[in-house]
Coordinates of C-alpha atoms and ligand atoms in Angstrom, one line a residue:
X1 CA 298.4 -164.6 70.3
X2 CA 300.6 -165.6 73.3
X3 CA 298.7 -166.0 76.7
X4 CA 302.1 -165.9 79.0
X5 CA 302.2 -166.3 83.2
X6 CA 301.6 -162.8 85.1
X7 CA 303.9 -162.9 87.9
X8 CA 305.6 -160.2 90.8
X9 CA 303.6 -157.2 88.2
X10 CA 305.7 -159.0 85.3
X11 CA 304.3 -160.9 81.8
X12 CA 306.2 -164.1 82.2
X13 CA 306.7 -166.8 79.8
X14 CA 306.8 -170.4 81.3
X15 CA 310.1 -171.4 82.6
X16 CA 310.0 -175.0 80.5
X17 CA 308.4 -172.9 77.7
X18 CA 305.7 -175.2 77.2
X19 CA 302.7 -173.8 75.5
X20 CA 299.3 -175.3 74.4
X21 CA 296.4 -174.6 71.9
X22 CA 294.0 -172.8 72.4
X23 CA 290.6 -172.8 70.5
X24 CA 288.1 -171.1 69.4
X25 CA 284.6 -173.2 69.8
X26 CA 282.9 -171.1 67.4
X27 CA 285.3 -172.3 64.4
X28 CA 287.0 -175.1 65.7
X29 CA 290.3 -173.3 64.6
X30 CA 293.6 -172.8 67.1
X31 CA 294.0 -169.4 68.0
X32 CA 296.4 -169.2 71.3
X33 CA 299.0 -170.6 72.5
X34 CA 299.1 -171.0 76.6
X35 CA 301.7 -171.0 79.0
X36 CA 301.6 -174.4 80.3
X37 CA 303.5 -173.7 83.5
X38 CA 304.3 -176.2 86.2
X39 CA 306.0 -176.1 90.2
X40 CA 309.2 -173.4 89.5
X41 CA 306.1 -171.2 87.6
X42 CA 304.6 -171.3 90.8
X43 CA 307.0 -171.3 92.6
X44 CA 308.1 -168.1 91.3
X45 CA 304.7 -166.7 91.8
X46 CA 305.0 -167.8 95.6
X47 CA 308.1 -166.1 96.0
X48 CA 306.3 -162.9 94.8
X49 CA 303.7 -163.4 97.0
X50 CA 305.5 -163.9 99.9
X51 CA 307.5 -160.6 99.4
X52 CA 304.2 -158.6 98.5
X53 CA 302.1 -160.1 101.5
X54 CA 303.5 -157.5 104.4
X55 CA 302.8 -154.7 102.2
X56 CA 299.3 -155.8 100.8
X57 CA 297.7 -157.0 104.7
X58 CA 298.9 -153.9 106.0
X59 CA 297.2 -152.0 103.1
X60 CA 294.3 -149.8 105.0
X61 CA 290.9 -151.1 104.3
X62 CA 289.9 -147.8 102.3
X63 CA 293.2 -148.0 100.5
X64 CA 292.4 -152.1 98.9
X65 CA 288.7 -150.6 98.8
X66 CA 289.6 -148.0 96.7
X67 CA 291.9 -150.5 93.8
X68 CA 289.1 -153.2 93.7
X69 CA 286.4 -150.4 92.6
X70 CA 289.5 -149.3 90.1
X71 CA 289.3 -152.6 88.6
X72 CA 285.6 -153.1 89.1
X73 CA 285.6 -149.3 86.9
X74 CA 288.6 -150.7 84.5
X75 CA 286.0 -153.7 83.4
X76 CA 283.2 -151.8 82.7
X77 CA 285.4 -149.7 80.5
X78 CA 286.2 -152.5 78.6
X79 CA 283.3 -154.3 78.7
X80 CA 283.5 -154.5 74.6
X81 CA 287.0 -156.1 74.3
X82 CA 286.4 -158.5 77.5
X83 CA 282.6 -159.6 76.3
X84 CA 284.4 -160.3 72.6
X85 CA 287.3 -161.8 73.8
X86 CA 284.9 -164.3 76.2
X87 CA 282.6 -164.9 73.7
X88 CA 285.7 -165.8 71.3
X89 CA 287.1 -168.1 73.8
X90 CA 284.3 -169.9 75.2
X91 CA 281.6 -170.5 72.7
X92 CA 279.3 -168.1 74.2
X93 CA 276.7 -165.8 72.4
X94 CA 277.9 -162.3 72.6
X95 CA 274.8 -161.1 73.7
X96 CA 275.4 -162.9 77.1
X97 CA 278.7 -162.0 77.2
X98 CA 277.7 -158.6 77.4
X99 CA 275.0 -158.6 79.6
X100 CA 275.7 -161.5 82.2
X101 CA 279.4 -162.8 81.7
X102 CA 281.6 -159.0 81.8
X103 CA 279.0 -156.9 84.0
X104 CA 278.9 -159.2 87.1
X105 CA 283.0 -159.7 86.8
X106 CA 282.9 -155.8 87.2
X107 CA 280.3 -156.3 90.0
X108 CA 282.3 -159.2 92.1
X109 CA 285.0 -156.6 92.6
X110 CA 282.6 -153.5 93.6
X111 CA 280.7 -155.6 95.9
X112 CA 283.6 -156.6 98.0
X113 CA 285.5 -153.3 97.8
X114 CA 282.6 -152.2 99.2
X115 CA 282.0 -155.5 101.8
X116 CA 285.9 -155.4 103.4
X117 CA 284.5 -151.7 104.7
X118 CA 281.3 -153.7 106.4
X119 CA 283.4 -157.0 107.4
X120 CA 283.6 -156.4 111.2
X121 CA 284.8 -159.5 114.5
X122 CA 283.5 -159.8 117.6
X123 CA 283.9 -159.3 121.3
X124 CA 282.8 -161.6 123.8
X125 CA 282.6 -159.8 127.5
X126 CA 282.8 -162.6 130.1
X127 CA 280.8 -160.8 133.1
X128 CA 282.2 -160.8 136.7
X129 CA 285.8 -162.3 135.5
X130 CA 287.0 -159.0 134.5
X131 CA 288.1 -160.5 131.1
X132 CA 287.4 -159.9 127.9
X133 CA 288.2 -162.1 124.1
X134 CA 287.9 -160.1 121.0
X135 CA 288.4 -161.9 117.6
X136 CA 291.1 -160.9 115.0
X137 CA 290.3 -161.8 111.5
X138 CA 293.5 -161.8 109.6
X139 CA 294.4 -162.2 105.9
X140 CA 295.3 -166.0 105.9
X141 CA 298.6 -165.8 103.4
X142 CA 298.5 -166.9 99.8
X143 CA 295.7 -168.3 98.7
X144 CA 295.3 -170.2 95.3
X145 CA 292.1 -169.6 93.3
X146 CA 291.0 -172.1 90.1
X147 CA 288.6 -171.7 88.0
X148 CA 286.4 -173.4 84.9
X149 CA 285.5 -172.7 81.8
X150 CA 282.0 -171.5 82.0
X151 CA 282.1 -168.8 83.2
X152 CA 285.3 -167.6 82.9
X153 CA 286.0 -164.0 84.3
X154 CA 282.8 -164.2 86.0
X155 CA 284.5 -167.3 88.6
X156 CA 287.5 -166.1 88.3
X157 CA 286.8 -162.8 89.7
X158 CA 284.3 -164.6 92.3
X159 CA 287.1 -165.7 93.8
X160 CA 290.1 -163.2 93.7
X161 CA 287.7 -160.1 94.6
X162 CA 287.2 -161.2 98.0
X163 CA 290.7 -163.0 98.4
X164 CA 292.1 -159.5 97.4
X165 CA 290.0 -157.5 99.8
X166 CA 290.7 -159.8 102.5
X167 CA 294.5 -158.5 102.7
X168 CA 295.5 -162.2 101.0
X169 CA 298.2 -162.2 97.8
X170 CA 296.6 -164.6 95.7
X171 CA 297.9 -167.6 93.4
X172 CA 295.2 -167.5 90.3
X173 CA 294.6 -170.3 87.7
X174 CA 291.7 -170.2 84.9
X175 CA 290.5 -172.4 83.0
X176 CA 292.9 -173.6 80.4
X177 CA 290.6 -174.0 77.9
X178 CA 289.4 -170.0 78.6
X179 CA 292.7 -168.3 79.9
X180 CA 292.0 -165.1 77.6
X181 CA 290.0 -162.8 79.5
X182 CA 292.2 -163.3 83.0
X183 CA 294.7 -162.6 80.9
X184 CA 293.2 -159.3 80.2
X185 CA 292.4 -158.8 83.7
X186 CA 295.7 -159.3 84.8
X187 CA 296.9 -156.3 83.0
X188 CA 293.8 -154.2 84.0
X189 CA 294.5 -155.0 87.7
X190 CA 298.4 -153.6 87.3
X191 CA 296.7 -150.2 85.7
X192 CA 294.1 -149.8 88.8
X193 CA 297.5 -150.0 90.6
X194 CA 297.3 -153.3 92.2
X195 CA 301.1 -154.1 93.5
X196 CA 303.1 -156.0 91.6
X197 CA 303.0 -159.9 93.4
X198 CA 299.7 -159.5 95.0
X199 CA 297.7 -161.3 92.0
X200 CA 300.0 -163.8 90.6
X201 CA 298.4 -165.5 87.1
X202 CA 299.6 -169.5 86.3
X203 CA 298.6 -170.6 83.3
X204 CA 298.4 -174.3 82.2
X205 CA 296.2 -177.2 82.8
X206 CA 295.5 -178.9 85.9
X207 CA 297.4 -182.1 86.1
X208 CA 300.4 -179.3 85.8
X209 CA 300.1 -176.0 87.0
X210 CA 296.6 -176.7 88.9
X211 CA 298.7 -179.5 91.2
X212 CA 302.0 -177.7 91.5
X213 CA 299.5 -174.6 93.1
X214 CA 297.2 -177.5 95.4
X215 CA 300.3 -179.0 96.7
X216 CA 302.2 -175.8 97.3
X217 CA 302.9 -176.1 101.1
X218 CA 303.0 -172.2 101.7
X219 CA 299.6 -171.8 99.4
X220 CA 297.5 -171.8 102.7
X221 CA 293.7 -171.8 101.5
X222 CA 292.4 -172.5 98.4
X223 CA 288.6 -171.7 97.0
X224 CA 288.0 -174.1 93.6
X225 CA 285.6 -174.3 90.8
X226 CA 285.2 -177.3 88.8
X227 CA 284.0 -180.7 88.6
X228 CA 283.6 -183.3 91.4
X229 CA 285.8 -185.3 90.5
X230 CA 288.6 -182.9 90.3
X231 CA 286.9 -181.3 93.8
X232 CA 288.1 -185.0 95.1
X233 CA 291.6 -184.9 94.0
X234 CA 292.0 -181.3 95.5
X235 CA 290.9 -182.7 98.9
X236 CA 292.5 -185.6 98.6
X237 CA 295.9 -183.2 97.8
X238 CA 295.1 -180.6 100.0
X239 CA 294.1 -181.9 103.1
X240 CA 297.1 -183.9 104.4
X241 CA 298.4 -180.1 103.9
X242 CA 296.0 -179.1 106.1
X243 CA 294.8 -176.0 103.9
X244 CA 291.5 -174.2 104.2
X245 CA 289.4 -175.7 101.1
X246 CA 286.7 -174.3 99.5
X247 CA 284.8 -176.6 96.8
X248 CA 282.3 -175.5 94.4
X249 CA 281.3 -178.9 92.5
X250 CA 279.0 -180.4 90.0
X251 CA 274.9 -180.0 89.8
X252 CA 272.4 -182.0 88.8
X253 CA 269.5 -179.5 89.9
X254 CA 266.0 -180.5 89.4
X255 CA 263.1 -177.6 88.3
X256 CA 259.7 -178.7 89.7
X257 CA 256.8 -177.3 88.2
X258 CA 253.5 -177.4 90.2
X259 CA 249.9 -176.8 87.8
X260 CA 249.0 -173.9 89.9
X261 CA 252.1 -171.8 88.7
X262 CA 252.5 -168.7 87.0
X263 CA 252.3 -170.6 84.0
X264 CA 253.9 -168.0 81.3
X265 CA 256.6 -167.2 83.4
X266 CA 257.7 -170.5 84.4
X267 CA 257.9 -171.5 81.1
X268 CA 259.8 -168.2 79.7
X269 CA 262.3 -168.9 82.8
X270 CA 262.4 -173.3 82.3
X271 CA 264.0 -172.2 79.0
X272 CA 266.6 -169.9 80.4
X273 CA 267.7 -172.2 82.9
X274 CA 267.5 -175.0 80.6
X275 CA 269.7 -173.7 78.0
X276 CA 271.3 -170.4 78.8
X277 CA 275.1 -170.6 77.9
X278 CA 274.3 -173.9 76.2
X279 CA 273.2 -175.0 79.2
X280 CA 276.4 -174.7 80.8
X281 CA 276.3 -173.3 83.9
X282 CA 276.5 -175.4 87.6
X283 CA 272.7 -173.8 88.2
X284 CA 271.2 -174.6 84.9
X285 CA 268.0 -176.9 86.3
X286 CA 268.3 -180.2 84.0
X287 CA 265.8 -182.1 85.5
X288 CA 262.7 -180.9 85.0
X289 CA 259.6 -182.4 87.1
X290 CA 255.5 -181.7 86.4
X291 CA 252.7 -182.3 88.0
X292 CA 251.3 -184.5 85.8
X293 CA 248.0 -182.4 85.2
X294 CA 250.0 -180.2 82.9
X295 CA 252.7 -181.9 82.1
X296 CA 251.4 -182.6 78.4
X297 CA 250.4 -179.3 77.9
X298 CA 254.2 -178.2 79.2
X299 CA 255.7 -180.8 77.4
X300 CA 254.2 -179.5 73.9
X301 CA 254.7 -175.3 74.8
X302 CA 258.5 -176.4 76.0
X303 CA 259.6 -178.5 73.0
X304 CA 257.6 -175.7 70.7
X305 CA 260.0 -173.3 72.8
X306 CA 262.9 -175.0 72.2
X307 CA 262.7 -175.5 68.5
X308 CA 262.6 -171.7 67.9
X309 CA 265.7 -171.1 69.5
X310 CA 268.6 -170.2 67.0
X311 CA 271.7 -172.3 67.4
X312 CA 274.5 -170.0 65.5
X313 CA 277.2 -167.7 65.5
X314 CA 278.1 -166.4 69.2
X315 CA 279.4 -163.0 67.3
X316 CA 275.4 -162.8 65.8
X317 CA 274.0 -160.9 68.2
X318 CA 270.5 -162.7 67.1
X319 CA 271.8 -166.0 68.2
X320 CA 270.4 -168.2 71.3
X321 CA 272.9 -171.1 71.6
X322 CA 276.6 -170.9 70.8
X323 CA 279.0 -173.5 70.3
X324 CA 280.1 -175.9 73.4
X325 CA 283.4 -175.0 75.1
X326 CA 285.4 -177.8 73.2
X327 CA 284.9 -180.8 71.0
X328 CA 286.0 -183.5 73.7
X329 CA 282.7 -181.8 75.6
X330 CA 280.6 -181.8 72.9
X331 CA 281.4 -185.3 72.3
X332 CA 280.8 -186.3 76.1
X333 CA 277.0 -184.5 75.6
X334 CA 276.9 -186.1 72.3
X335 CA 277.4 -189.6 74.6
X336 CA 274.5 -188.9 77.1
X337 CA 272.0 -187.8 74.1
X338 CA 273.0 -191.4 72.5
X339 CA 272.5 -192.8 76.1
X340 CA 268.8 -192.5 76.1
X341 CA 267.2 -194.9 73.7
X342 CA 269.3 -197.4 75.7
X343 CA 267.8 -196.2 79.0
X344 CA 264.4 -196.4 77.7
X345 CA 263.9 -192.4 76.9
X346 CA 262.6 -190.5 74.1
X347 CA 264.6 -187.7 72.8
X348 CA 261.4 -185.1 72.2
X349 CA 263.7 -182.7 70.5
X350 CA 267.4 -181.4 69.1
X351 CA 270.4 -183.0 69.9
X352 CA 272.0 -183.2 67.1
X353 CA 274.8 -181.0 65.8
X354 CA 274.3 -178.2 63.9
X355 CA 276.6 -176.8 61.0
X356 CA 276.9 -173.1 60.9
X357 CA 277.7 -171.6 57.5
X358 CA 281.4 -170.6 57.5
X359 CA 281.8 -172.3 60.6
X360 CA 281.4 -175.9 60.1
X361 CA 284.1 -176.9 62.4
X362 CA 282.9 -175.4 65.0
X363 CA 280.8 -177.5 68.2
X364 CA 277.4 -176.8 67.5
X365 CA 274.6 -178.8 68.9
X366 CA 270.7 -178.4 68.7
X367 CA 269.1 -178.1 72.5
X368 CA 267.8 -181.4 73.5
X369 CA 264.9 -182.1 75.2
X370 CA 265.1 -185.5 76.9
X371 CA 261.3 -187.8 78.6
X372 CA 263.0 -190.2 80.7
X373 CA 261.2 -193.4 82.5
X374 CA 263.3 -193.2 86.0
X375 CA 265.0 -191.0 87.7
X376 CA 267.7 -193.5 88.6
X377 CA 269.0 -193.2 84.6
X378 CA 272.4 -192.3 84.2
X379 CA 270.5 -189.1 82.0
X380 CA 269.3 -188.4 85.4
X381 CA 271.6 -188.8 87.6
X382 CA 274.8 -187.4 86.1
X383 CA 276.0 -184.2 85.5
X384 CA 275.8 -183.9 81.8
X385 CA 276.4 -180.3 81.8
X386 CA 275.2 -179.5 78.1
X387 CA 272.2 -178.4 76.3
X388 CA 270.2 -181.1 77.6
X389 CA 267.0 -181.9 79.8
X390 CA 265.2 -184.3 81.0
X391 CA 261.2 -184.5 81.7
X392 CA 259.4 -186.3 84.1
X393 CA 255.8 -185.9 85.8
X394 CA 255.1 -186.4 89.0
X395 CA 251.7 -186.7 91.0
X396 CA 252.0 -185.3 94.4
X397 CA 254.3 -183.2 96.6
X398 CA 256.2 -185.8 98.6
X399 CA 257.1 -187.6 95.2
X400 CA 258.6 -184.7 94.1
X401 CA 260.4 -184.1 96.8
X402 CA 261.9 -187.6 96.4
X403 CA 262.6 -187.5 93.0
X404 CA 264.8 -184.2 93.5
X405 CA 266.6 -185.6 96.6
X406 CA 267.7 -189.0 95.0
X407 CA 270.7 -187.5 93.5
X408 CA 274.2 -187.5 94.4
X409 CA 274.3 -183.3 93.9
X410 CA 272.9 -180.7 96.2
X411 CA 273.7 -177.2 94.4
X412 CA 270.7 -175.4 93.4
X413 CA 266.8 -176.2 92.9
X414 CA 263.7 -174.4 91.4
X415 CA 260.4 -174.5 93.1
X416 CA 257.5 -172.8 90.5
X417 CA 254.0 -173.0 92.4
X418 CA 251.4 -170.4 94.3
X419 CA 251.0 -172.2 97.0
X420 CA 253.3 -170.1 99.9
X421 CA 253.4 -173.2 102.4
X422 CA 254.3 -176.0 100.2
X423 CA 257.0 -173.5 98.7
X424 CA 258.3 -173.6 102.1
X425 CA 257.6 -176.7 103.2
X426 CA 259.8 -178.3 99.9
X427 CA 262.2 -175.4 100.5
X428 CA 263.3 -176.6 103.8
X429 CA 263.1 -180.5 103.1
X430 CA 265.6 -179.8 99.7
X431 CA 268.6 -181.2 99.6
X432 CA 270.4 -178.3 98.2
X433 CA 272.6 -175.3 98.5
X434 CA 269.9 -172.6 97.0
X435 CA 266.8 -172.9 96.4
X436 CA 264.6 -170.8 94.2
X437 CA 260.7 -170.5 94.1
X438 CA 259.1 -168.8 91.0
X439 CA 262.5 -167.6 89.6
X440 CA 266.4 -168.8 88.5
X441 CA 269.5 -167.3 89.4
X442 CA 268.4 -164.3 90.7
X443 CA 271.2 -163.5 92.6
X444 CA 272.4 -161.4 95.8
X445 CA 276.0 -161.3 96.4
X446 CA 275.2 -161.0 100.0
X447 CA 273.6 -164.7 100.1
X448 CA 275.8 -167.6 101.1
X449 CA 276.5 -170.1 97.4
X450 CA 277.5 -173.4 97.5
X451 CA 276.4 -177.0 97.7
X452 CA 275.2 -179.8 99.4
X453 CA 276.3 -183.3 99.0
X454 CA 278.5 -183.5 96.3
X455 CA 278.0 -180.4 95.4
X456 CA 280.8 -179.0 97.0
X457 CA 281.9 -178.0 100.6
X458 CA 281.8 -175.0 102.1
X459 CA 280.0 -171.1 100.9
X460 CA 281.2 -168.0 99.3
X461 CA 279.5 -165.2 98.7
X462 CA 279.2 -162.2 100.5
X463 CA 280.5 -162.3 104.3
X464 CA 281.1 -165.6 104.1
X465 CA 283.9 -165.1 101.3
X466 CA 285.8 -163.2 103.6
X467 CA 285.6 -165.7 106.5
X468 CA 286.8 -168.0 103.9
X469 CA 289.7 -165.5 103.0
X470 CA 290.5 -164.7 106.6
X471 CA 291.5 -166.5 109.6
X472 CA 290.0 -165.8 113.0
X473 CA 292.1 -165.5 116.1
X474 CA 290.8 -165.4 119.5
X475 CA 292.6 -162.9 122.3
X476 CA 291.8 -163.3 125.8
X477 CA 292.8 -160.6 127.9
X478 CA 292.3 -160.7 131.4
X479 CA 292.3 -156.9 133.3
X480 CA 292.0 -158.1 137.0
X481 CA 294.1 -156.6 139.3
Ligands
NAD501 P1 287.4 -179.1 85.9 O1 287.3 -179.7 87.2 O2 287.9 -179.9 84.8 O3 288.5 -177.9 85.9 C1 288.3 -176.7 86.7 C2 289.6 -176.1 87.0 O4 290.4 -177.0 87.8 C3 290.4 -175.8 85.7 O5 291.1 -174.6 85.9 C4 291.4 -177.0 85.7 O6 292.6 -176.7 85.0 C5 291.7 -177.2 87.2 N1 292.1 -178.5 87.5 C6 291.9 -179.7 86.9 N2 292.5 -180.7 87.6 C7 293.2 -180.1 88.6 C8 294.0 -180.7 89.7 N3 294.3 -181.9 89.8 N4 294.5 -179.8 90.6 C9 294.2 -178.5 90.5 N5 293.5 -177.9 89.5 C10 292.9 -178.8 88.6 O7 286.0 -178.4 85.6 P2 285.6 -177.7 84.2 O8 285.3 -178.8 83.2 O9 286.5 -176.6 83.9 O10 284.2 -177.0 84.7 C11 283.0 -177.7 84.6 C12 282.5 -178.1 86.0 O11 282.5 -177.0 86.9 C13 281.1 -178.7 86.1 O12 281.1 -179.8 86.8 C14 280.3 -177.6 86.8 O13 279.2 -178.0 87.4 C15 281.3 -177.0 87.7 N6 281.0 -175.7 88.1 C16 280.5 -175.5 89.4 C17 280.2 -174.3 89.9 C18 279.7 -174.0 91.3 O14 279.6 -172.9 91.7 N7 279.4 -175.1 92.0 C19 280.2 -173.2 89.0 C20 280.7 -173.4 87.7 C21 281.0 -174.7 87.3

């Protein structure tokens, strides 16, 4: 299979006809080849953006409202060829594929087909000057959307839904270890009769096609997903440029368990958000905290827990864990689990990789459960991003508070306790971008997403997306005689 460029409504192969491997994680075998574009790709895909931009912002709001929930309807019916096709690509059980992964792309594009027709500016009366300011908010351009691996259609559509709706002709990049489902969605989108040049797809990696889109001087905003340290080359790329920049970064999100919890449910949810998509997702809470009452009892249920889940076959619909994304990330998890004898831990459970019949080469790994002595271990304090956790009790309130503060991240944090005003009380003193009490990743596409610290800059998410996507303009008019 060929994953080519989509640009001005056109399946484009790379003009330096460059293409790399693709894999597939669940048998370690090659089974695409990428475009691996770099600046005249995009270039090309500006030039089609620039010529569809008139046409698209001047699109009425019910007319753009009416192709996203097209699309949004064009996932659904294909929610068996996209959930395969992500599972294939990324590692990831079926099962979640199907559920999580392909549902909430389709539900990223109904939300803000229906949020453009609610997105409203302002008016500021100045009383007694007989003048008046109203605000324009205006599609900003081309904007450049990247995405990662995790989740791949679910990001990627994230981002484009609202940069679409928004008026904007957009300048997409997945992942290029998970290009196959944009792919997909590229075609999709020309069906639902999205004009040809409004979504643009570049394939290739980031040092290539992700720079030759960041340093684009026409690409006028850009919203990226990824790691922290590429979030620091964008900015470092981008701002000089003076674009709008949107960064969604690394986690290192801590899960504090207090003893008067709902105990059953804490514990059914601490695995979920442990280890759901092998624990790799920005939100998954990988340090886990307990008051120190229960922690032994917690300790014994979780590792109990964890041992029954079945590390296989994403296609098996009875399977818990898939395979990691890639070997060189199983290899970097692989590193941390190493790490903790040296750092004084004890691994309690897993880590170890797992051999599935048929598919030995695949990048299997048993989930890991991690006691560490410190929080100020690198097990602790980096992202590892894997199918790892750490443990550590605590003994009051304000030490928990502490220990989930002293980290360089600020994304998301889980609060489980009964008690209403210390669920408040830690809720406003976190250092974090969300914060959840008795629950994990429940989300509301209205709420503002993003981190603290270096966690990112910036939100998205519901109204806030489209300020992102638009720019506001001021006019003063002055109606004196
Ligand atoms: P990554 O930073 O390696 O890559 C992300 C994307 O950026 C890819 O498409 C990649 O090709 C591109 N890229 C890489 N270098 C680039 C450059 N110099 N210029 C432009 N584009 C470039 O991240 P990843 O390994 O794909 O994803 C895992 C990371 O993403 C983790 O750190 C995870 O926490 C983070 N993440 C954050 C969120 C969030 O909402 N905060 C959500 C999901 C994942």
């Amino acid at each position: 299979m060929r994953i080519p460029n989509l640009i001005d409504g056109r399946i484009t192969n790379p003009i330096g006809d460059k293409w790399l491997d693709v894999y597939a994680p669940a048998s370690g075998h090659v089974y695409a080849s990428l475009a691996e574009s770099d600046s005249e790709d995009v270039e090309a895909a500006v030039v089609a953006a620039e010529k569809a931009f008139p046409g698209w912002s001047n699109t009425t709001i019910a007319e753009r409202s009416a192709i996203l929930m097209k699309i949004a309807a064009a996932i659904e019916s294909n929610l068996d060829l996209l959930a395969e096709a992500e599972s294939k690509d990324n590692g990831k059980p079926i099962t979640l594929a199907m559920k999580v992964d392909i549902p909430r792309a389709a539900e990223n594009f109904r939300f803000f087909a229906h949020a453009i027709t609610q997105f409203s500016s302002e008016s500021h009366e100045s009383i007694g000057l007989q003048t008046i300011n109203y605000t324009l908010r205006q599609s900003v351009g081309i904007v450049g959307c990247i995405s990662p691996w995790n989740l791949p259609l679910y990001l990627f559509t994230w981002k484009i839904a609202p940069a679409l709706a928004a008026g904007n002709c957009v300048i997409a990049k997945p992942s290029e270890i998970t290009p196959v489902t944009a792919n997909i969605l590229g075609k999709l989108c020309l069906e639902a009769g999205l004009p040809k040049g409004v979504l643009n797809i570049i394939n290739g990696s980031g040092a290539y096609a992700g720079q030759a889109i960041i340093s684009h001087p026409k690409i006028k905003a850009i919203s990226f997903t990824g790691g922290t340290k590429t979030g620091a080359q964008i900015a470092a790329t981008a701002a000089p440029l003076f674009k709008k920049l949107s960064l969604e970064l690394g986690g290192k999100n801590p899960n504090i368990i207090f003893a008067d919890c709902d105990y059953d449910k804490m514990l059914k949810t601490t695995l979920r958000s442990s280890f759901s998509n092998q624990g790799q997702i920005c939100l998954c809470g990988s340090r886990i905290f307990v008051e120190r009452s229960i922690y032994n009892q917690f300790k014994t249920d979780l590792v109990k827990a964890v041992k029954s889940l079945k590390v296989g076959n994403p296609s098996d619909s009875s399977t818990d864990i898939g395979a990691l994304v890639s070997l060189a990330h199983k290899d970097k998890v692989k590193s941390y689990i190493d790490l903790a004898s040296q750092e004084g831990g004890a691994v309690l459970c897993g880590g170890e990789s797992v051999s599935v019949p048929d598919l030995e080469r695949g990048y299997y790994l048993s989930p890991c459960v991690i006691e560490v002595k410190s929080n100020s271990c690198r097990l602790n304090q980096e992202e590892i991003f894997g199918p790892v956790v750490t443990l550590m009790p605590f003994d009051s309130e304000e030490e928990a508070l502490n220990l989930a503060n002293e980290v360089p991240y600020g994304l998301s944090a889980s609060i489980w306790t009964n008690h209403l005003k210390r669920s408040m009380r830690m809720s406003e003193k976190l250092q974090s971008g969300i914060v959840w009490v008795n629950t994990w990743m429940q989300r509301d596409l209205r709420t503002p997403f993003g981190g603290m610290k270096d966690s990112g800059v910036g939100r998205e998410g519901g109204l806030e997306a489209l300020r992102f996507f638009t720019e506001a303009k001021n006019i003063c008019i002055n109606y004196s005689e």
